Coordinates of C-alpha atoms (C1' of nucleotides) in Angstrom, one line a residue:
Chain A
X649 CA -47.8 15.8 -11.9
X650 CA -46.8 19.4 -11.4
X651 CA -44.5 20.9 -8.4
X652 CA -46.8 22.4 -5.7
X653 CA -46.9 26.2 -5.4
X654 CA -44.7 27.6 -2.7
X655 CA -42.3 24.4 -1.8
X656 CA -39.4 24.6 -4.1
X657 CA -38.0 21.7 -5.8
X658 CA -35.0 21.9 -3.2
X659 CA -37.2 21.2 -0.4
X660 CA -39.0 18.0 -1.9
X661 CA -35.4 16.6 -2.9
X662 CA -34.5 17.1 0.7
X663 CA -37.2 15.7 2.4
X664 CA -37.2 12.9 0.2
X665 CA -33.8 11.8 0.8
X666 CA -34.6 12.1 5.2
X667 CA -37.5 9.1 4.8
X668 CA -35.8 6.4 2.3
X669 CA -32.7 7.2 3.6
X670 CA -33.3 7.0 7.6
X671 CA -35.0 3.8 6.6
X672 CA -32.5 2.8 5.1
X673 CA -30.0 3.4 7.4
X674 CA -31.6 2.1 10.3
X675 CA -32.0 -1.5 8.3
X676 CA -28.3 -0.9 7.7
X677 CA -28.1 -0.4 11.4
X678 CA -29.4 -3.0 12.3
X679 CA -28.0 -5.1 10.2
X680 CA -24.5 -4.0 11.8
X681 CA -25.9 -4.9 15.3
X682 CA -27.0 -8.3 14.1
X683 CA -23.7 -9.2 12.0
X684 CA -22.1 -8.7 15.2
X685 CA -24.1 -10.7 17.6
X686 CA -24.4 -13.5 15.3
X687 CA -20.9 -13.8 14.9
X688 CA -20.5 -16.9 17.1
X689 CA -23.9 -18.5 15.7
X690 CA -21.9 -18.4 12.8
X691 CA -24.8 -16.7 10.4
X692 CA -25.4 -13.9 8.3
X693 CA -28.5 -11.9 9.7
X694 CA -30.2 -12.7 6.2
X695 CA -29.3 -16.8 7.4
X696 CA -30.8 -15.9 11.1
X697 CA -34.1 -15.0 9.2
X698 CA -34.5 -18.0 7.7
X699 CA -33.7 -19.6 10.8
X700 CA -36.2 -17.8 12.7
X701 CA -38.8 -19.0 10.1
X702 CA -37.7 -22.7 10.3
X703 CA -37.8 -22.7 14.2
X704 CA -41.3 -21.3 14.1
X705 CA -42.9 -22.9 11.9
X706 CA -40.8 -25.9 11.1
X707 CA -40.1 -27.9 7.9
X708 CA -41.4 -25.5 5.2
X709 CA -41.3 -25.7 1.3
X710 CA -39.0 -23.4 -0.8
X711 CA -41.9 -21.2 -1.9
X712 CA -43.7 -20.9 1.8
X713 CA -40.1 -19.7 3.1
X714 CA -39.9 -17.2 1.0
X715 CA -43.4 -16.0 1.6
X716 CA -42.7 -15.4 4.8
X717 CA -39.4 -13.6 4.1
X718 CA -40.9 -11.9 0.9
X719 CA -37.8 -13.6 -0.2
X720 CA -37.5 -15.8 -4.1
X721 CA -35.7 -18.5 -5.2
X722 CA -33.0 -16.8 -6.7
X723 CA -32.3 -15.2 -3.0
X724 CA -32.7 -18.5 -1.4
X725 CA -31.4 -21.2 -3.5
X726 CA -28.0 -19.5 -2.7
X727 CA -28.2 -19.0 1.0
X728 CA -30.0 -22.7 1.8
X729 CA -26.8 -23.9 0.3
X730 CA -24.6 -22.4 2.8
X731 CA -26.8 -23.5 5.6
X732 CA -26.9 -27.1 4.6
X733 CA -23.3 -26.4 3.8
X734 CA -22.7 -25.1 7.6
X735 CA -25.0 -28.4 8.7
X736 CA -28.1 -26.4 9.8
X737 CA -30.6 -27.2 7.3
X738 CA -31.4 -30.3 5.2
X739 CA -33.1 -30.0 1.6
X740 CA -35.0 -32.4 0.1
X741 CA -37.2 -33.0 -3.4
X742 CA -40.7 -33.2 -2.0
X743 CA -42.2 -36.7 -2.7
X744 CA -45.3 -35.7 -3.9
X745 CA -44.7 -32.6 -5.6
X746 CA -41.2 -33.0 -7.5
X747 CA -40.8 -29.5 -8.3
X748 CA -40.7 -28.4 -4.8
X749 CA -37.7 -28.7 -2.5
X750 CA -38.5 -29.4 1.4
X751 CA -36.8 -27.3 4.0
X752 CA -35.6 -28.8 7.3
X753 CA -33.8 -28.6 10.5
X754 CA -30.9 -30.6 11.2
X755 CA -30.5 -31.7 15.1
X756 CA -27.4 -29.2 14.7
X757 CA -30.0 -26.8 13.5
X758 CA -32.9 -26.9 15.6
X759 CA -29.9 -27.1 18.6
X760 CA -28.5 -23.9 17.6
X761 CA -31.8 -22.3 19.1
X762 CA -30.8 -22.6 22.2
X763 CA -28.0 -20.2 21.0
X764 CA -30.3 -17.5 19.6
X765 CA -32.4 -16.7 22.4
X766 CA -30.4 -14.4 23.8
X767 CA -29.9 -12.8 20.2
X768 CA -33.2 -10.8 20.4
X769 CA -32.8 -9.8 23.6
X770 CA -29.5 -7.9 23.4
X771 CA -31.0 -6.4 20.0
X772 CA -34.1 -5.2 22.2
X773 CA -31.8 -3.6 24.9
X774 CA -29.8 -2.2 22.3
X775 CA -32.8 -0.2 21.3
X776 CA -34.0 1.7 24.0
X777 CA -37.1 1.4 23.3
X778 CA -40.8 -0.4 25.5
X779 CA -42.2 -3.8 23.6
X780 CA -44.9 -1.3 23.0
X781 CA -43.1 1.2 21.5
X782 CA -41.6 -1.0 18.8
X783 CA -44.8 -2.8 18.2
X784 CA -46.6 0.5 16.6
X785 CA -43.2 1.0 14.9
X786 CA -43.6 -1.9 13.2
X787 CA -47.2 -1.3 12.3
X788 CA -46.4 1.7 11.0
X789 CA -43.5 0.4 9.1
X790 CA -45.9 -2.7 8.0
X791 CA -48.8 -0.1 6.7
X792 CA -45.9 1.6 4.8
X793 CA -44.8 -1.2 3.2
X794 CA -48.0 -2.5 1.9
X795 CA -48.2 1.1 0.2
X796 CA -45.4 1.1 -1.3
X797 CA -45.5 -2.3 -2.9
X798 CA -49.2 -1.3 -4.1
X799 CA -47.6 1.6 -5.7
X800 CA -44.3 -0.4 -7.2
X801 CA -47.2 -3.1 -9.0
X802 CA -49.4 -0.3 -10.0
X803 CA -46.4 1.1 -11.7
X804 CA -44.7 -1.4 -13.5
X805 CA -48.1 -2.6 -14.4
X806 CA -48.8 0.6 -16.5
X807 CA -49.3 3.7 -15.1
X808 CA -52.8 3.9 -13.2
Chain B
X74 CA -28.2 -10.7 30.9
X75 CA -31.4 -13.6 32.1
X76 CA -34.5 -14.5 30.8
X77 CA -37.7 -12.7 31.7
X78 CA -40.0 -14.4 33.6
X79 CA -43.0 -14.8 32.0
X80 CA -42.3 -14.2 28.7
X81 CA -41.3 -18.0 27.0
X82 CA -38.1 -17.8 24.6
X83 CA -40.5 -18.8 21.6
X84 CA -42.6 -15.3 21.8
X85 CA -38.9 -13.4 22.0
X86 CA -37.7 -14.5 18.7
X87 CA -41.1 -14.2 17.2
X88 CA -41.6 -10.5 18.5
X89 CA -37.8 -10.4 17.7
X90 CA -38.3 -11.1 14.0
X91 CA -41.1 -8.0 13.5
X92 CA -39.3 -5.4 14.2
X93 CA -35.9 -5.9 12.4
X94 CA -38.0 -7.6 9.5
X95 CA -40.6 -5.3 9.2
X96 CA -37.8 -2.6 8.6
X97 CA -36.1 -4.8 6.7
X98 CA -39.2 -5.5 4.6
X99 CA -40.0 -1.7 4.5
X100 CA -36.7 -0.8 3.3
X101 CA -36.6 -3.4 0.4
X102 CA -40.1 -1.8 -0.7
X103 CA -39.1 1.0 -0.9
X104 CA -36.1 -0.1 -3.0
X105 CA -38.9 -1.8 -5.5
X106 CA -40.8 1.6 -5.8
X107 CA -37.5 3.5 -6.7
X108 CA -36.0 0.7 -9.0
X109 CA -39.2 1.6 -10.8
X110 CA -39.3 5.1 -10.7
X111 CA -35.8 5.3 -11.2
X112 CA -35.6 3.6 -14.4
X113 CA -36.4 6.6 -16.7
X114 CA -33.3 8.0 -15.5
X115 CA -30.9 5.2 -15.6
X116 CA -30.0 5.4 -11.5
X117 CA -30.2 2.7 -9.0
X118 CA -31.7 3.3 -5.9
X119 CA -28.2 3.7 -4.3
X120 CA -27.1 6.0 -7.0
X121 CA -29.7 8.2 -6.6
X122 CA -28.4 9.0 -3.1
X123 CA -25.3 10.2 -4.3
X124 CA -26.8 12.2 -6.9
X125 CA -29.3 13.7 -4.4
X126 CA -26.0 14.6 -1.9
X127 CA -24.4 16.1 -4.8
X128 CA -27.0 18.0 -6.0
X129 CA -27.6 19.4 -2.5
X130 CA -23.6 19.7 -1.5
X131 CA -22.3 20.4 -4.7
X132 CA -18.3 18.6 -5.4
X133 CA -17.4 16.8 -2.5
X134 CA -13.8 14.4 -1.7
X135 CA -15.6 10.6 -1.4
X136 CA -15.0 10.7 2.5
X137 CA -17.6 13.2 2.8
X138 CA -20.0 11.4 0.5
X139 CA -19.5 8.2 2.7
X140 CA -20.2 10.4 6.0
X141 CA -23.3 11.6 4.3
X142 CA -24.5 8.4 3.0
X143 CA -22.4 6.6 5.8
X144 CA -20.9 3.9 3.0
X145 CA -17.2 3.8 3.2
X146 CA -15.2 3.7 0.2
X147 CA -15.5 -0.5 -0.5
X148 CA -19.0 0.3 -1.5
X149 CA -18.9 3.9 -3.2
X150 CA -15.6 3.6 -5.1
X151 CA -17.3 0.4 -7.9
X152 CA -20.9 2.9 -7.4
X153 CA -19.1 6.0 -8.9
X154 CA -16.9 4.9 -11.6
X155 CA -20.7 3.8 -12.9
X156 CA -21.9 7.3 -12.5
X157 CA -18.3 8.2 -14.2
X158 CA -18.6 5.8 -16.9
X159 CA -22.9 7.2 -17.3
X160 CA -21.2 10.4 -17.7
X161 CA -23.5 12.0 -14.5
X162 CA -19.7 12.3 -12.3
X163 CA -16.2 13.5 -12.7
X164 CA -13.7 12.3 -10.4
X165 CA -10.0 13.6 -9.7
X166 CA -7.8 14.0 -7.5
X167 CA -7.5 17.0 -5.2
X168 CA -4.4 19.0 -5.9
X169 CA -3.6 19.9 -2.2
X170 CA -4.2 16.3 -0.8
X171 CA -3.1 13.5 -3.3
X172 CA -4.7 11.0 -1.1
X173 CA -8.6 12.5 -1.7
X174 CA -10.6 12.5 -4.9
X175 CA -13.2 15.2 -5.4
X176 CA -16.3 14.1 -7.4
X177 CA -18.6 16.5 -8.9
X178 CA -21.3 17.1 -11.1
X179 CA -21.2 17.1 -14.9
X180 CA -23.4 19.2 -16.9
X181 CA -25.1 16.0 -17.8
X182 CA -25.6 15.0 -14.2
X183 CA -27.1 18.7 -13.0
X184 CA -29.3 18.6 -15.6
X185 CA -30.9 15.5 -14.6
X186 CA -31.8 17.1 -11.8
X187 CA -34.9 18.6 -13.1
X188 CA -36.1 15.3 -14.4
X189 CA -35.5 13.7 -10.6
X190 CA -38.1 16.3 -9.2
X191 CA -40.6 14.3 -9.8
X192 CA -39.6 11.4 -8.2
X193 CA -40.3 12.4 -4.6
X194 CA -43.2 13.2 -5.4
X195 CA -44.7 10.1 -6.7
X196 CA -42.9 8.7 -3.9
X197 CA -44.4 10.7 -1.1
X198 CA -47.7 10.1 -3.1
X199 CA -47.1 6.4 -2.6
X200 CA -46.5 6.3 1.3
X201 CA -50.0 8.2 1.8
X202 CA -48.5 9.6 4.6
X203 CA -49.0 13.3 5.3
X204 CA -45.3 14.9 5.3
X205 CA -45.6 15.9 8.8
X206 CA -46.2 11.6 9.4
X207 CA -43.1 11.2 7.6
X208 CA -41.2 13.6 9.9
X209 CA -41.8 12.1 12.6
X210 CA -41.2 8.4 11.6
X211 CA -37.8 9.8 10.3
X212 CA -37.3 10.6 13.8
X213 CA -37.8 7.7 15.5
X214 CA -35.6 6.0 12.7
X215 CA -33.1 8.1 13.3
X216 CA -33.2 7.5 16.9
X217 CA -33.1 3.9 16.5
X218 CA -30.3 4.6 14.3
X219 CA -28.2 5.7 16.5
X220 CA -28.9 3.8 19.0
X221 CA -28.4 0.7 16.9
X222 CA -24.5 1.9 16.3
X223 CA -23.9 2.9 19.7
X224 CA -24.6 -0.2 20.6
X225 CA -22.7 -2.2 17.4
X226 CA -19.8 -0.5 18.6
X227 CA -19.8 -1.0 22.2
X228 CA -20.5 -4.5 21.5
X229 CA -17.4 -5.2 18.7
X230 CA -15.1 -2.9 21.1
X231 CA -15.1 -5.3 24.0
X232 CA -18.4 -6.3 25.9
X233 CA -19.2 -3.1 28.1
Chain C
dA628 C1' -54.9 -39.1 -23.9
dG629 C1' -52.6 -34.8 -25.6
dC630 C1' -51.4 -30.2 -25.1
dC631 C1' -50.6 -25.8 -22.9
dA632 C1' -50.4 -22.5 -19.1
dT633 C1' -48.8 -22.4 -14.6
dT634 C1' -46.0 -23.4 -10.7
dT635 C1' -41.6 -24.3 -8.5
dA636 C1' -36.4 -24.3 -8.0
dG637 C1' -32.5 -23.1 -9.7
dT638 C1' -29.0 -20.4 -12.6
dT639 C1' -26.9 -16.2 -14.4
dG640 C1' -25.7 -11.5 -14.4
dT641 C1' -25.7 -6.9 -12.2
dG642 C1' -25.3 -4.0 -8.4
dC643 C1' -24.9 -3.0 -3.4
dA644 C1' -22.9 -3.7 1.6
dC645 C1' -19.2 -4.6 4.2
dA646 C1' -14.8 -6.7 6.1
dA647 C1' -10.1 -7.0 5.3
dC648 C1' -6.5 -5.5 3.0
dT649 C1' -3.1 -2.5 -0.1
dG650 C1' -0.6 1.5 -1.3
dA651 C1' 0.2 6.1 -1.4
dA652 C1' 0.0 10.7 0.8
dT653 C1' -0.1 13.3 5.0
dT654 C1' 0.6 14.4 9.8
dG655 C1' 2.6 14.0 14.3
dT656 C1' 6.5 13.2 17.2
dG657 C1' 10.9 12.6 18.8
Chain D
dC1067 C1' 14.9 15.9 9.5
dA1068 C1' 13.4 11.0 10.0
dC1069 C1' 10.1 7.8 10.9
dA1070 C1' 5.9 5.9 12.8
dA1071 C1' 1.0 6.4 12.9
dT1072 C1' -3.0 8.0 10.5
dT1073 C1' -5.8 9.1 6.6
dC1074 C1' -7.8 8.2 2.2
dA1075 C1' -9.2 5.8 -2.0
dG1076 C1' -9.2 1.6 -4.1
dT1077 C1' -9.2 -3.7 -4.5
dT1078 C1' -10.6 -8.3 -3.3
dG1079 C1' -13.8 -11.6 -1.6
dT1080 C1' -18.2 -13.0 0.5
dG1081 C1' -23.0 -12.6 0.8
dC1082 C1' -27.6 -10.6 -0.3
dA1083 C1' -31.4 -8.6 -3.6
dC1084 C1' -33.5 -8.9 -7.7
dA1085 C1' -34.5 -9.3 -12.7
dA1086 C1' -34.5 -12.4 -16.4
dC1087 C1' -34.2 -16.7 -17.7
dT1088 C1' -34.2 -22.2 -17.8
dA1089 C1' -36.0 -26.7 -16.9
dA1090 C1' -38.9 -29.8 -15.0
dA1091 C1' -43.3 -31.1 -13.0
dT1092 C1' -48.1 -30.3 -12.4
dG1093 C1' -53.0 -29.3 -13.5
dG1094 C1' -56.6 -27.9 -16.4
dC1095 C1' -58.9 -28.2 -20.7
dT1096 C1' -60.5 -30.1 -24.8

DNA sequence: AGCCATTTAGTTGTGCACAACTGAATTGTG
DNA sequence: CACAATTCAGTTGTGCACAACTAAATGGCT
């Protein structure tokens, strides 16, 4: 790949730094807004994700969980820990399957939903923006990362 | 704040997990691109920044690094004694202010400049975004960014 | 049945993010 | 000048992300 005539090798390392790095900041960002607002649920924002999956869809194993979160086991093993730790979440050997590991509610657990509803609400507020708004955002935001984790496998995978 | 008719709890935390999650999921992807990008060069994605602030800024005390990067010094401090120890960073202490340490480039670290050229490129080639797209996405992140903090504040500084 | 590749959780080690704190230098104020 | 408040870098502790690995269970294949 060669530099393209008439943008200087400044430039691209400029620009470059504006998209990962606003993207990356605003996860930060929110993740500042959410550690706050989840202080008195008593979870990390990481924990209300899981959470979030579990109240949806209910009990879940290992594996689906972290489909949904695009999330492995060396992530999760950890953090389902501390939630059946804090109460919130029971784990059991599947009966059928013993290498997978069942993921439930507690009563405390599924309770604690009450709790959250007003979570997303303040978060929406906080953003300023229409339902509409943020629903091409994250579109756009979905579209992007589909590319770039087409890009990461081709890669790794060697180079295409 | 109540409720809104209409709109049951369940579709709030459902419409509540896209948008954080998508960005979340977006800025973990990009993350995987870089980690594999990156690897010829020995950086993490988060030592990258840096690099790409010092290459822009030239030597800077850490305080301005964190305001550019916004990381305070819990998180930079352990990041550049690994550039130090990689031989890409010098560190000492200002002579007119004890209390600030100016980091700046080796020769080593300049050099690898060039070799970091092509990075953004492959990146940009990734998104398949037009740079003009990216622009304005950075925008709105930006935006949200901000918004996001004011908020995060006004929330941990007693509810407004 | 016997064997092997795959699947599934979990563990280990590295690095980042952030809160809370320490300690030293500087600045502001009486 | 003296002393209190602030600033700055660093340390400690917790939790997350991810790669690389282990161990056990499963399923396919001969």
């Amino acid at each position: 790949m060669s530099t393209t005539p008439g943008t200087p090798t400044t430039d691209w390392l400029r620009l470059d730094q504006q998209i990962c790095f606003s993207l990356n900041a605003a996860s930060r960002a929110f993740g500042g807004l959410y550690r706050v607002l989840l202080k008195d649920l008593g979870l990390t924002y990481p924990q209300y994700l899981v959470m979030l999956v579990l109240w949806e869809h209910g009990d879940l194993p290992v594996k689906k969980l972290g489909e949904h979160l695009r999330l492995d086991s060396g992530t999760l093993s950890p953090l389902l820990k501390r939630l059946e730790a804090a109460g919130l979440v029971r784990r059991e050997r599947s009966a059928r399957d013993e290498r997978s590991v069942e993921v439930g509610l507690t009563e405390e657990g599924a309770a604690l939903r009450e709790r959250a509803v007003q979570v997303p609400l303040r978060i929406a507020a906080a953003t300023g923006y229409e339902v509409e708004e943020i629903g091409r955002l994250r579109t756009q935001l979905d579209e992007l990362t589909e590319a770039l984790d087409a890009a990461a496998a081709a890669e790794s995978a060697g180079r295409p």
